[in-house]
mmCIF file of C-alpha atoms in Angstrom:
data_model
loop_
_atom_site.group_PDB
_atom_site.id
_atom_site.type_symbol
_atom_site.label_atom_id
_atom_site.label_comp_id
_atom_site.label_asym_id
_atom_site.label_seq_id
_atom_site.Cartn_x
_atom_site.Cartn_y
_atom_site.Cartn_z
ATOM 1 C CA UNK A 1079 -27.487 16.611 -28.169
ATOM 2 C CA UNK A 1080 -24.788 19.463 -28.132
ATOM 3 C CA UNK A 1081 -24.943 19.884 -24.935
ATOM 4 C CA UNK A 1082 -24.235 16.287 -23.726
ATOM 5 C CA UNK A 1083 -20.525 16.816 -24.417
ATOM 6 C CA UNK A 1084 -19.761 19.432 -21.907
ATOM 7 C CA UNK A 1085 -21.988 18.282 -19.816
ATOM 8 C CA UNK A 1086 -19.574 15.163 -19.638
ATOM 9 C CA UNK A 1087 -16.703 17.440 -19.371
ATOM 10 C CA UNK A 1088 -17.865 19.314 -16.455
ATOM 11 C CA UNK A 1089 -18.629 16.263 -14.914
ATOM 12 C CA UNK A 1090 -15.330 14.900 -15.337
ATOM 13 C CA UNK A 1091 -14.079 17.936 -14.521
ATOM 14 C CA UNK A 1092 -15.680 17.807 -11.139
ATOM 15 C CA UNK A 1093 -14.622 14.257 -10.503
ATOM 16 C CA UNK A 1094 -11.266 14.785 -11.029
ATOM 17 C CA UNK A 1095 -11.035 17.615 -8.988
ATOM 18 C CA UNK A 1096 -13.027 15.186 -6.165
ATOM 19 C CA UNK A 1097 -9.916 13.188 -6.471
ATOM 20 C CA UNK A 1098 -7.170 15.034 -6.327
ATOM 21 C CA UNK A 1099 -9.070 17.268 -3.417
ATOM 22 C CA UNK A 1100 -9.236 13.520 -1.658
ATOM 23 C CA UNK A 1101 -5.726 12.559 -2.677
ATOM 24 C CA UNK A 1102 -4.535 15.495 -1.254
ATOM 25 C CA UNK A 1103 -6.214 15.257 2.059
ATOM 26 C CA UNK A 1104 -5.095 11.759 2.180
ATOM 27 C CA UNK A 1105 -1.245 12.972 1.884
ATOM 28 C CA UNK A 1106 -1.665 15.821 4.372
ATOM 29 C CA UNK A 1107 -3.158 13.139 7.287
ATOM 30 C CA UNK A 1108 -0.753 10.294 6.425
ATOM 31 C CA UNK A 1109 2.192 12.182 6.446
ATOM 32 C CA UNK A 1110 1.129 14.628 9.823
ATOM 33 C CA UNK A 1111 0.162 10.758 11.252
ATOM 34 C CA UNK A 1112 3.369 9.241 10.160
ATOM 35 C CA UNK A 1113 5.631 12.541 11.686
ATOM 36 C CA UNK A 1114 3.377 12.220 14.937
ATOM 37 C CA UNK A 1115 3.851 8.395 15.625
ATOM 38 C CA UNK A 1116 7.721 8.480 14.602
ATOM 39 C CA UNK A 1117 8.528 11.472 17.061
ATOM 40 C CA UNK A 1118 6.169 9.549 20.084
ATOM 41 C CA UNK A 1119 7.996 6.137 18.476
ATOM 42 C CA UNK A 1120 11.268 7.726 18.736
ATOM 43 C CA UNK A 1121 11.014 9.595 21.564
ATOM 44 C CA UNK A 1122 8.605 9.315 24.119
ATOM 45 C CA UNK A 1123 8.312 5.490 23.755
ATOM 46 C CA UNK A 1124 12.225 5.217 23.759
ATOM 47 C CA UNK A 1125 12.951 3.033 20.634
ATOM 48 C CA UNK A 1126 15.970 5.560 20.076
ATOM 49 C CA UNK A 1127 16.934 3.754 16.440
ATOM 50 C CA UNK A 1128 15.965 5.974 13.558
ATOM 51 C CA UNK A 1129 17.295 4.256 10.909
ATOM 52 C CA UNK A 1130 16.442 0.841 12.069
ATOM 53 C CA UNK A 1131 12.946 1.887 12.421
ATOM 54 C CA UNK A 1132 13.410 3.217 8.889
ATOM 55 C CA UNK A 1133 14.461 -0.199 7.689
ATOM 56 C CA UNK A 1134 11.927 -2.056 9.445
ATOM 57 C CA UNK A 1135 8.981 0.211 7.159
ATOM 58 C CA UNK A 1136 11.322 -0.244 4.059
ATOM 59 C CA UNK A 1137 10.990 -4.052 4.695
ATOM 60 C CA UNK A 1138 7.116 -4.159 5.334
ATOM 61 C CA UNK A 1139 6.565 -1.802 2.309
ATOM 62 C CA UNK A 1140 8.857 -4.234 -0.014
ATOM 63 C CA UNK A 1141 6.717 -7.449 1.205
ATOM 64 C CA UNK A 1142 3.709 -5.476 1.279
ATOM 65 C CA UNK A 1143 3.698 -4.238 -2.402
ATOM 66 C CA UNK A 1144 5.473 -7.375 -3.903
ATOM 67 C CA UNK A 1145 1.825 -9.773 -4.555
ATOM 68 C CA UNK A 1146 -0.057 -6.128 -5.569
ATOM 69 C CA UNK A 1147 2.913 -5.051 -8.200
ATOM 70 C CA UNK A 1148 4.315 -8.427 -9.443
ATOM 71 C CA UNK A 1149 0.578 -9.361 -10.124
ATOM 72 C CA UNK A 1150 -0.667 -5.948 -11.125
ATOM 73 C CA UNK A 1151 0.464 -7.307 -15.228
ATOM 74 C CA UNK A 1152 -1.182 -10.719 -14.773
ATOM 75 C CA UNK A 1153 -3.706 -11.484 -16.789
ATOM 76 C CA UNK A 1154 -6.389 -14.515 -16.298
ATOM 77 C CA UNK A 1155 -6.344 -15.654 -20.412
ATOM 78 C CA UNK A 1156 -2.769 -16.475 -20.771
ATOM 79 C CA UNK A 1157 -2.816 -19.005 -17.244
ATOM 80 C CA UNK A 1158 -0.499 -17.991 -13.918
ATOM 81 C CA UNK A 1159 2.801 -19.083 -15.653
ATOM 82 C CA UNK A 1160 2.495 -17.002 -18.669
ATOM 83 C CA UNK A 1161 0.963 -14.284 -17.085
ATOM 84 C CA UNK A 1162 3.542 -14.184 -14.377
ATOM 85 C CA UNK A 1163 6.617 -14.228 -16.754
ATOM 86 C CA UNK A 1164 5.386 -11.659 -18.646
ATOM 87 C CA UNK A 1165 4.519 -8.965 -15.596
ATOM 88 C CA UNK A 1166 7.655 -10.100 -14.614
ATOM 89 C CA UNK A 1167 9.568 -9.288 -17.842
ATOM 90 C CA UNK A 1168 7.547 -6.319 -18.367
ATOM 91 C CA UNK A 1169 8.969 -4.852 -14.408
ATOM 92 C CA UNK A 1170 12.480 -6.184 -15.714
ATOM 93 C CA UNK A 1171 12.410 -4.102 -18.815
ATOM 94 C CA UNK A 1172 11.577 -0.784 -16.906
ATOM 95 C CA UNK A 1173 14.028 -1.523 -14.058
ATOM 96 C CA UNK A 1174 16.708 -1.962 -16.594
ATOM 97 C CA UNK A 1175 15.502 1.619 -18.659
ATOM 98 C CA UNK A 1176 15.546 3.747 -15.519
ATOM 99 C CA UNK A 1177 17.681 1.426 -13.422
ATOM 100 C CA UNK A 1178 20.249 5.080 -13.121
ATOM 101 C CA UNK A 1179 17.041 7.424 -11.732
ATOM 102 C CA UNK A 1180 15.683 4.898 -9.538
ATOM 103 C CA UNK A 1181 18.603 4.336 -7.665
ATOM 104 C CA UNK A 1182 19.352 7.892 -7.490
ATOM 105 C CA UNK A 1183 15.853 8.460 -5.755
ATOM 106 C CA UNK A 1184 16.374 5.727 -3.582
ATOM 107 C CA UNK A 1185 19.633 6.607 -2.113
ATOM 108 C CA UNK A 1186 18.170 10.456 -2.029
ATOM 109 C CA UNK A 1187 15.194 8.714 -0.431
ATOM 110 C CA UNK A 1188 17.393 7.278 2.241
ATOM 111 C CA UNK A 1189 19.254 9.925 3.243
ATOM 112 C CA UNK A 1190 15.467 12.001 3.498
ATOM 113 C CA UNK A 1191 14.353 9.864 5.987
ATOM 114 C CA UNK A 1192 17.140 8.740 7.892
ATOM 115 C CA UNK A 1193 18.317 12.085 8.687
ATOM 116 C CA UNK A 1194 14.807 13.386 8.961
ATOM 117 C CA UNK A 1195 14.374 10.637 11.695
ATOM 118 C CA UNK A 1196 17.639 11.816 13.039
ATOM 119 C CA UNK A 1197 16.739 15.458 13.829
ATOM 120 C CA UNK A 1198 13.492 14.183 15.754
ATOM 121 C CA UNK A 1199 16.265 13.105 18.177
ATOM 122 C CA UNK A 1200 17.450 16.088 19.179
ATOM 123 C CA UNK A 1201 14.732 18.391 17.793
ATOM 124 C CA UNK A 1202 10.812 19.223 19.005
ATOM 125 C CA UNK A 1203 8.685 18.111 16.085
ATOM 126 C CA UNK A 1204 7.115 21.513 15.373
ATOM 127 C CA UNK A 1205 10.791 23.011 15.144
ATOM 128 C CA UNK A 1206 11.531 20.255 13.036
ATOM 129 C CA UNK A 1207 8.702 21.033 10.644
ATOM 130 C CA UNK A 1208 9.488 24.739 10.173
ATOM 131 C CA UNK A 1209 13.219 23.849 8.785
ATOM 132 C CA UNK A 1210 11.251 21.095 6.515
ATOM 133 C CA UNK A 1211 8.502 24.208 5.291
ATOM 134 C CA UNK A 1212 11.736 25.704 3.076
ATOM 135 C CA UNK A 1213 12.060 23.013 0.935
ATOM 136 C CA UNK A 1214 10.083 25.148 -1.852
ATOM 137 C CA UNK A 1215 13.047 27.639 -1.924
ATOM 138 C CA UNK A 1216 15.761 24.387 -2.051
ATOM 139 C CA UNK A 1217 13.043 23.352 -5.308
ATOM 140 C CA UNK A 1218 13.229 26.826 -6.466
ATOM 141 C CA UNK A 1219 16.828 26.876 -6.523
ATOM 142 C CA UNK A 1220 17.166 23.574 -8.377
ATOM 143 C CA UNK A 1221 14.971 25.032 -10.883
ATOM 144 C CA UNK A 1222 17.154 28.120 -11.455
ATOM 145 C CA UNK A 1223 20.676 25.974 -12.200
ATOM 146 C CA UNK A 1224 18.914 22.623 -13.510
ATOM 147 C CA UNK A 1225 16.212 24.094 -15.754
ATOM 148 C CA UNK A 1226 16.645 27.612 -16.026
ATOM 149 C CA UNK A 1227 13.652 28.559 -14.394
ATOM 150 C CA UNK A 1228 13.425 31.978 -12.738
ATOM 151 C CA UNK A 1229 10.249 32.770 -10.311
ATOM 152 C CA UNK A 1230 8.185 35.622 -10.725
ATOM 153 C CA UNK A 1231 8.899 38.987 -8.414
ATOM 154 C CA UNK A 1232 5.827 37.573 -6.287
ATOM 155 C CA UNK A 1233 7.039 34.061 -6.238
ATOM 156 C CA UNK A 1234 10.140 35.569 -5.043
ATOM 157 C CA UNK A 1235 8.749 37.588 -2.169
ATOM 158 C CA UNK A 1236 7.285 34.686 -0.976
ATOM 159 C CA UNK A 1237 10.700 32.779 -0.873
ATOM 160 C CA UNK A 1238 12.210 35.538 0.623
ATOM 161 C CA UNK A 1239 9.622 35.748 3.273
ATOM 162 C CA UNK A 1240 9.626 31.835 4.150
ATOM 163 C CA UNK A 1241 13.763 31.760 4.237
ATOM 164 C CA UNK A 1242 13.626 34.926 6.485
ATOM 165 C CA UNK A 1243 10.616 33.062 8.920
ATOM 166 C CA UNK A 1244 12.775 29.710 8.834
ATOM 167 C CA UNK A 1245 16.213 31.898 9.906
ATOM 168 C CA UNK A 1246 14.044 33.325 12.602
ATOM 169 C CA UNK A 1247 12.821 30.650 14.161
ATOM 170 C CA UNK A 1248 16.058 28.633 14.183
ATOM 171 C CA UNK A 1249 17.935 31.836 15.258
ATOM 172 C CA UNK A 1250 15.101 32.495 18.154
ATOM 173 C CA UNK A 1251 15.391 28.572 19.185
ATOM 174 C CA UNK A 1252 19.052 28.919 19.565
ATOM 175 C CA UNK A 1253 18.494 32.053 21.976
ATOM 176 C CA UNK A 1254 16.187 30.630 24.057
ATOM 177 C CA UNK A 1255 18.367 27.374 24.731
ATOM 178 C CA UNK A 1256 19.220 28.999 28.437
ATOM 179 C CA UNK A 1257 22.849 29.706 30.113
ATOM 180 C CA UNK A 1258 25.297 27.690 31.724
ATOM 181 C CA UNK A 1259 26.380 23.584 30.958
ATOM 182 C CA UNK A 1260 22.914 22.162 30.561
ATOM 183 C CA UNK A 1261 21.727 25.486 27.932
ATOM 184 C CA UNK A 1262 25.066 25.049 25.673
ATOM 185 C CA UNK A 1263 24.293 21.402 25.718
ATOM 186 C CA UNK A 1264 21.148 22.332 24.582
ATOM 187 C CA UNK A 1265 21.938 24.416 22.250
ATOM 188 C CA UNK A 1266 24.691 21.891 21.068
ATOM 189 C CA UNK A 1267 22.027 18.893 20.369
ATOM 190 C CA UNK A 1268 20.059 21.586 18.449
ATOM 191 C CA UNK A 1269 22.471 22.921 16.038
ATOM 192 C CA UNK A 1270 22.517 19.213 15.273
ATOM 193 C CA UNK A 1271 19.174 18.334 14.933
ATOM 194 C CA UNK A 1272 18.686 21.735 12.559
ATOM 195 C CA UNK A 1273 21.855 20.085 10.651
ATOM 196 C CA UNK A 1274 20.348 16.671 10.397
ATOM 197 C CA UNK A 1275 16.708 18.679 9.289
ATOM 198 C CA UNK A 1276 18.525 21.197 7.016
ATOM 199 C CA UNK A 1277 20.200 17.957 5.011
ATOM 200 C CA UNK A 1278 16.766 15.901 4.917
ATOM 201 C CA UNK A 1279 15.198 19.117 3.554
ATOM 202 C CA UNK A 1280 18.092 19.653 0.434
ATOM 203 C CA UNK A 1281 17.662 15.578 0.062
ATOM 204 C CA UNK A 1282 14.185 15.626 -0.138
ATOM 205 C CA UNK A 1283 13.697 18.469 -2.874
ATOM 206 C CA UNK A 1284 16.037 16.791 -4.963
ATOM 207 C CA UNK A 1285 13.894 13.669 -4.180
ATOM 208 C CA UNK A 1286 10.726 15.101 -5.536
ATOM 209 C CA UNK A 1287 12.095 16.602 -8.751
ATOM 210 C CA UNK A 1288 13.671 13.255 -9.881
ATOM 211 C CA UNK A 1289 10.547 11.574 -8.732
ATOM 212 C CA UNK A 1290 8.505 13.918 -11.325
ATOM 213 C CA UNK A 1291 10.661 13.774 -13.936
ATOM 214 C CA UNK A 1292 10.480 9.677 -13.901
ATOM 215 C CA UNK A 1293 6.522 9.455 -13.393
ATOM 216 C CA UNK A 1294 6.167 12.599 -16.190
ATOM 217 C CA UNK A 1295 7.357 11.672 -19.743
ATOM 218 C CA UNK A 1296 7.824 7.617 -19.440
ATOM 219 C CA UNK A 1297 4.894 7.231 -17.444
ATOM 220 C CA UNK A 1298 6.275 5.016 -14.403
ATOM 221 C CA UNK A 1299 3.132 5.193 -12.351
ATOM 222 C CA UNK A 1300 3.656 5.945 -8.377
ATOM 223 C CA UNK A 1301 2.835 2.065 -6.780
ATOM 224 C CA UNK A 1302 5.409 1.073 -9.273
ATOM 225 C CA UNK A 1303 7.920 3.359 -8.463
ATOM 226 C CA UNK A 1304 7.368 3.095 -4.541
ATOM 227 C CA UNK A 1305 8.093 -0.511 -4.852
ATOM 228 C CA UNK A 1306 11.201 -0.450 -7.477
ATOM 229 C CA UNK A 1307 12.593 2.166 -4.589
ATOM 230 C CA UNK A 1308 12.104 0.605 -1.466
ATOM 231 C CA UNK A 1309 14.938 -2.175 -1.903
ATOM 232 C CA UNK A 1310 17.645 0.685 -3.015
ATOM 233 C CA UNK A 1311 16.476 2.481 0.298
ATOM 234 C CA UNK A 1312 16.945 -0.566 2.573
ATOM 235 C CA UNK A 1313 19.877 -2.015 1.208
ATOM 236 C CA UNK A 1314 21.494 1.390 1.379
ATOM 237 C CA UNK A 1315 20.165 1.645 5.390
ATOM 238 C CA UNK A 1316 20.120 -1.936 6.914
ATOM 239 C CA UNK A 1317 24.204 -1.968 6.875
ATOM 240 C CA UNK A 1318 24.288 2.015 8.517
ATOM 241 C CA UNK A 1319 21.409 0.773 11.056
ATOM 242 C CA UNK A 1320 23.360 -2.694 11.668
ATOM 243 C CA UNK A 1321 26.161 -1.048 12.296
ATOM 244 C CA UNK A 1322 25.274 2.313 14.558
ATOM 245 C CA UNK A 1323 22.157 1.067 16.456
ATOM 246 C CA UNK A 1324 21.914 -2.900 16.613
ATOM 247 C CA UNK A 1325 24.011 -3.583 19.358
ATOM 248 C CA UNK A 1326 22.556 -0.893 21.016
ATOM 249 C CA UNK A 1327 19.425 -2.017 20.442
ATOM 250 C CA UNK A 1328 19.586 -5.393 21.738
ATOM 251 C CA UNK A 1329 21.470 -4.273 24.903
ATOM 252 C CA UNK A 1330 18.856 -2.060 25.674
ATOM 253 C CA UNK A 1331 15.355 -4.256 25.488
ATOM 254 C CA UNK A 1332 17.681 -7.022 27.062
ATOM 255 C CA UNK A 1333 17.745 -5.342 30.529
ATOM 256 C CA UNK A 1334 14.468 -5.690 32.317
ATOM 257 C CA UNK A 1335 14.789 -2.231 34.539
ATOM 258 C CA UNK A 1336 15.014 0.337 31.562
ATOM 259 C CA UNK A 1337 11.381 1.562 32.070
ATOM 260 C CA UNK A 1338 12.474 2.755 35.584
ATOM 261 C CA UNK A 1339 14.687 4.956 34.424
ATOM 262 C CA UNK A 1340 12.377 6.055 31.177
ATOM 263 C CA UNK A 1341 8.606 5.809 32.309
ATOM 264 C CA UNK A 1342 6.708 5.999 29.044
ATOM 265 C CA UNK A 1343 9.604 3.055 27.872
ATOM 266 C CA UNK A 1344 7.124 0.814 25.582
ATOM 267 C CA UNK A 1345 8.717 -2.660 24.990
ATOM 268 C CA UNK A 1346 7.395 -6.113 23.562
ATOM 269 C CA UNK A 1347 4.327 -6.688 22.342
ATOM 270 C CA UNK A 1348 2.985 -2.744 22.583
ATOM 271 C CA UNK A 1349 6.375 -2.033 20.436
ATOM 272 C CA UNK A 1350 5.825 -4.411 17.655
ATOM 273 C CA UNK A 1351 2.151 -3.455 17.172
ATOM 274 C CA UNK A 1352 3.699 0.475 17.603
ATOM 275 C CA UNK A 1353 6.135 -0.340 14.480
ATOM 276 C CA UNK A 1354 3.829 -2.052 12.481
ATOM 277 C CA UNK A 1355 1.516 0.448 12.694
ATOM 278 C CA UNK A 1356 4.285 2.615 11.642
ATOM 279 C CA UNK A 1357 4.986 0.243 8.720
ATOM 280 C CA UNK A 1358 1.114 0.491 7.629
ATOM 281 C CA UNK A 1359 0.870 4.312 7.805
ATOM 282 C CA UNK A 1360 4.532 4.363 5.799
ATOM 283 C CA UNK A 1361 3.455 2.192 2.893
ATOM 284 C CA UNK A 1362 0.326 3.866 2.767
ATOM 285 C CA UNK A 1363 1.934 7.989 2.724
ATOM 286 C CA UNK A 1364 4.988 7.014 0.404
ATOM 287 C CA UNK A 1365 2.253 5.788 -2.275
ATOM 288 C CA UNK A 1366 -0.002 8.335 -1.983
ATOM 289 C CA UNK A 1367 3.568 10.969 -1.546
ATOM 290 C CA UNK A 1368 4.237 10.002 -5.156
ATOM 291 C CA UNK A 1369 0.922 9.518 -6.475
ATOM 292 C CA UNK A 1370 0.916 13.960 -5.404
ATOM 293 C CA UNK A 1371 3.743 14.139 -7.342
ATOM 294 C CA UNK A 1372 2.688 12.259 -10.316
ATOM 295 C CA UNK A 1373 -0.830 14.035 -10.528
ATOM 296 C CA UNK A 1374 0.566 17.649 -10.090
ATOM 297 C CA UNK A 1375 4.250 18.575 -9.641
ATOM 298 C CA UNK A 1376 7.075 18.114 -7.310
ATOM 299 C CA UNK A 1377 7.096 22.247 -6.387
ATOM 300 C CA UNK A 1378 2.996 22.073 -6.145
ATOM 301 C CA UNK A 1379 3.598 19.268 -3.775
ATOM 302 C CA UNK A 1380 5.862 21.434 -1.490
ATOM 303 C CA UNK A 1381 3.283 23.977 -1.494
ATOM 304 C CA UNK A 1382 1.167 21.517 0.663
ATOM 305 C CA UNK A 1383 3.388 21.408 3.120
ATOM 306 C CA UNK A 1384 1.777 24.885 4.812
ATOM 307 C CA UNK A 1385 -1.411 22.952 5.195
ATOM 308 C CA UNK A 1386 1.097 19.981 6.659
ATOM 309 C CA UNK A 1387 2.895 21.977 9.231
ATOM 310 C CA UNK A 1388 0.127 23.785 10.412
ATOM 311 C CA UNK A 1389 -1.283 20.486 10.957
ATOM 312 C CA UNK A 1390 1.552 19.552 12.540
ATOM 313 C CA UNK A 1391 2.276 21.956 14.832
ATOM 314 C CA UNK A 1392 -0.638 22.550 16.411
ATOM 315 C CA UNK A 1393 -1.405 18.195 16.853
ATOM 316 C CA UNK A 1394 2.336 18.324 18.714
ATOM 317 C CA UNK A 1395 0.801 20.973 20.452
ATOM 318 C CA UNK A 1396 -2.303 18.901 21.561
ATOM 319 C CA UNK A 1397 -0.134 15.840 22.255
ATOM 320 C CA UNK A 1398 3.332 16.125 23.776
ATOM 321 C CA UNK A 1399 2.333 20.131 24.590
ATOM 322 C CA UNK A 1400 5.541 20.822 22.365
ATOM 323 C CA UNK A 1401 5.299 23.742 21.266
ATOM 324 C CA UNK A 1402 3.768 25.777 25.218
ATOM 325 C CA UNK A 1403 7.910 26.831 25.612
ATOM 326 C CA UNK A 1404 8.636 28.783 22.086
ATOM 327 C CA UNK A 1405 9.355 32.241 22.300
ATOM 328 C CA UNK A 1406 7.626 35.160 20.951
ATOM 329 C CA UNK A 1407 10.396 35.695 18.069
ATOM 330 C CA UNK A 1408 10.072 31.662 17.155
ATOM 331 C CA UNK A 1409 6.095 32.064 16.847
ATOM 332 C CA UNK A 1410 6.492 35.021 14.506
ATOM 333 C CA UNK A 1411 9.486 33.455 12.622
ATOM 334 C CA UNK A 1412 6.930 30.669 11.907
ATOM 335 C CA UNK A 1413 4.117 32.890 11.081
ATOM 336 C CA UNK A 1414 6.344 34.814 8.444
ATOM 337 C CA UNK A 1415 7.300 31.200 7.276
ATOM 338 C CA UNK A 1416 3.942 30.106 6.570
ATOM 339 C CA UNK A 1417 2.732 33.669 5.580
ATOM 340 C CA UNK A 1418 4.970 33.284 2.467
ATOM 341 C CA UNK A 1419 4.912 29.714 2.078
ATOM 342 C CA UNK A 1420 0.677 31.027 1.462
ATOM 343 C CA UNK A 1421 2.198 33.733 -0.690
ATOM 344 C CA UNK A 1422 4.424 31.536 -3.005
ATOM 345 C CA UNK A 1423 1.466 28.686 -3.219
ATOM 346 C CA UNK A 1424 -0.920 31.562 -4.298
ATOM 347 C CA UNK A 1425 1.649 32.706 -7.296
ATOM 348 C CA UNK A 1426 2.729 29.326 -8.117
ATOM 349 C CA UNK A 1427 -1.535 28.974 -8.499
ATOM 350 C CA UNK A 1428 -2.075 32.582 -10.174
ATOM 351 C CA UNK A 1429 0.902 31.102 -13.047
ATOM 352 C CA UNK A 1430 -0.844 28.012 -13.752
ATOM 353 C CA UNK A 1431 -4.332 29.570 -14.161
ATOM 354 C CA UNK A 1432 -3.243 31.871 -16.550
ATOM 355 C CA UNK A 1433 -1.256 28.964 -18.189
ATOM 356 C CA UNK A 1434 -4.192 27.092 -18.753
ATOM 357 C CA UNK A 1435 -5.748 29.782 -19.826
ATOM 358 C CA UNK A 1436 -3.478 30.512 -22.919
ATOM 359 C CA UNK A 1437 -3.545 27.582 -23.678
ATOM 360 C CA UNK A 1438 -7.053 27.308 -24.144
ATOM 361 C CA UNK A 1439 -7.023 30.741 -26.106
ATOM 362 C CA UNK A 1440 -4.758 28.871 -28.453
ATOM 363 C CA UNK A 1441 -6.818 25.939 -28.729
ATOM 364 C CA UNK A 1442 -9.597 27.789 -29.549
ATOM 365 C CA UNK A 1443 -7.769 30.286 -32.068
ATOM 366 C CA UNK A 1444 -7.037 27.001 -34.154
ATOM 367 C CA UNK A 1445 -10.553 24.912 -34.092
ATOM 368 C CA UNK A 1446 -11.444 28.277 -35.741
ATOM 369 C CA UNK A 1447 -8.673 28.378 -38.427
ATOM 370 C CA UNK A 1448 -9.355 24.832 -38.931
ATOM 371 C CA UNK A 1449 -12.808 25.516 -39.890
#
């Protein structure tokens, strides 16, 4: 019989692992999907309205998750009135505890994406995800001043090594933008689209480590919080997108001979079912973004973005043949990126091993005192 108990734990064991192995999959193809069909959405196709296109997902996502969330507390005893008011009451009551976090994640949140959309304007998508791989060293940072965390000599390195890749690349980019009018115009749109990258990046690291503190010690669990954030994020983007891209917008898909002048120009029909599979993929990744977060950490969570911008890169590669112009000095800026990005995952993993391992050393030192 004594050995039915760890056999249980070893099997749990496993099927945890099985999950987060499958969760973490999951968060590497929905986001590399969702970066994919927003650059072709945004460029290519030539629906040029980033934050509109954000606010159209935020919308979805709200009426999407409203029956599954709202519901989620209803229970089949107590009849649909009862059981309603209380889910409902129960939603109110959190809300009103972490009403000061919440928005603070959404309006981080919106700024993340919008300018994150915005640099896919004026930036290649690969480019775009090498400024995006440093957002460990903006979480590292945070955890110096915030928490008083310093990393490890190798953690370090491997900071060092991904800033210095990052600075290469951009610095190698900005070389190769050519002579003359057209190259500084070029180079001008760049600088803006690195700007636009650089700010989503410092946005979302903050993003993650509220997001982790929320889901850690009260327990918010990630479909919960993805819905109480989605309203914050669209009522803090509809009036910027109203304002900046509507008119726009509407001037644009009025006049019939656009697609001569932009040949892949997608309107109609083909455009809504482009956006709403936009809006799927979107409700889906920010779930599953937080449900990462909530399982491990917000810095572990960064640590999968090597495995996302590999991804990336080489699918921009395959599909809008991106990435056939970069230069010698931006391929080895990214390799040095992601060569310490691999670096800092494997301390970051080394630390919590031997974490885990103490603690288990204590645990065991007092079952035997106890006895």
């Amino acid at each position: 019989r004594t050995p039915l108990p760890a056999a249980r734990r070893v099997m749990a064991a496993v099927a945890e692992t099985a999950r987060l192995a499958a969760t973490i999959v999951l968060y590497v193809a929905l986001n590399s999907s969702l970066n994919l069909l927003n650059r072709y959405t945004l460029g290519h196709a030539g629906f040029r309205y980033p934050v509109l296109l954000t606010c159209a997902h935020l919308a979805f996502q709200t009426l999407a998750l409203a029956p599954v969330v709202l519901g989620g507390g209803a229970s089949p005893k107590g009849g649909k009135a009862s059981s309603w008011s209380n889910a409902l009451a129960s939603h109110e009551e959190t809300v009103m505890k972490h009403w000061r976090g919440i928005a603070a994640i959404g309006v981080l949140m919106a700024a993340n994406v919008a300018l994150n959309n915005a640099s896919l304007l004026h930036l290649q998508i690969s480019y775009n995800q090498v400024i995006r791989a440093s957002t460990p060293v903006v979480c590292a940072a945070c955890a110096v001043f915030v928490e008083g965390v310093v990393p490890k000599p190798s953690e370090a390195l491997g900071l060092v090594l991904v800033t210095a890749g990052v600075m290469s690349t951009v610095g190698a980019s900005s070389g190769a933008g050519g002579g003359g009018d057209a190259g500084s115009q070029k180079t001008g749109h760049e600088t803006l689209g690195v700007a636009f990258a650089a700010s989503a990046t410092l946005a979302n690291a903050l993003l993650m480590t509220l997001s982790g503190k929320l889901m850690g010690g009260d327990r918010i669990d990630a479909l919960k919080l993805t819905f109480y954030v989605s309203p914050v994020v669209l009522l803090a983007l509809l009036p910027v997108g109203m304002h900046a891209e509507w008119d726009s917008m509407t001037e644009k898909y009025a006049i019939a001979s656009v697609s001569a002048t932009e040949p892949d120009f997608v309107a109609g029909e083909p455009l809504t079912r482009l956006i709403l599979l936009g809006c799927v993929i979107a409700v889906c990744y920010n779930w599953v973004h937080n449900k990462i977060i909530s399982v491990t950490s917000a810095t572990t969570t960064t640590v999968l973005g090597n495995v996302k911008v590999v991804t990336i890169m080489l699918s921009s590669r395959m599909l809008f043949g991106e990435t056939k112009d970069w230069t010698l000095g931006m391929v080895a800026g990214a390799g040095v990126a992601l060569f310490g990005f691999a670096l800092y995952s494997a301390a970051k993993l080394r630390t919590k091993l031997e974490k885990e391992k103490a603690e288990d050393a204590r645990g065991g030192a007092t079952q035997r005192g106890g006895r």
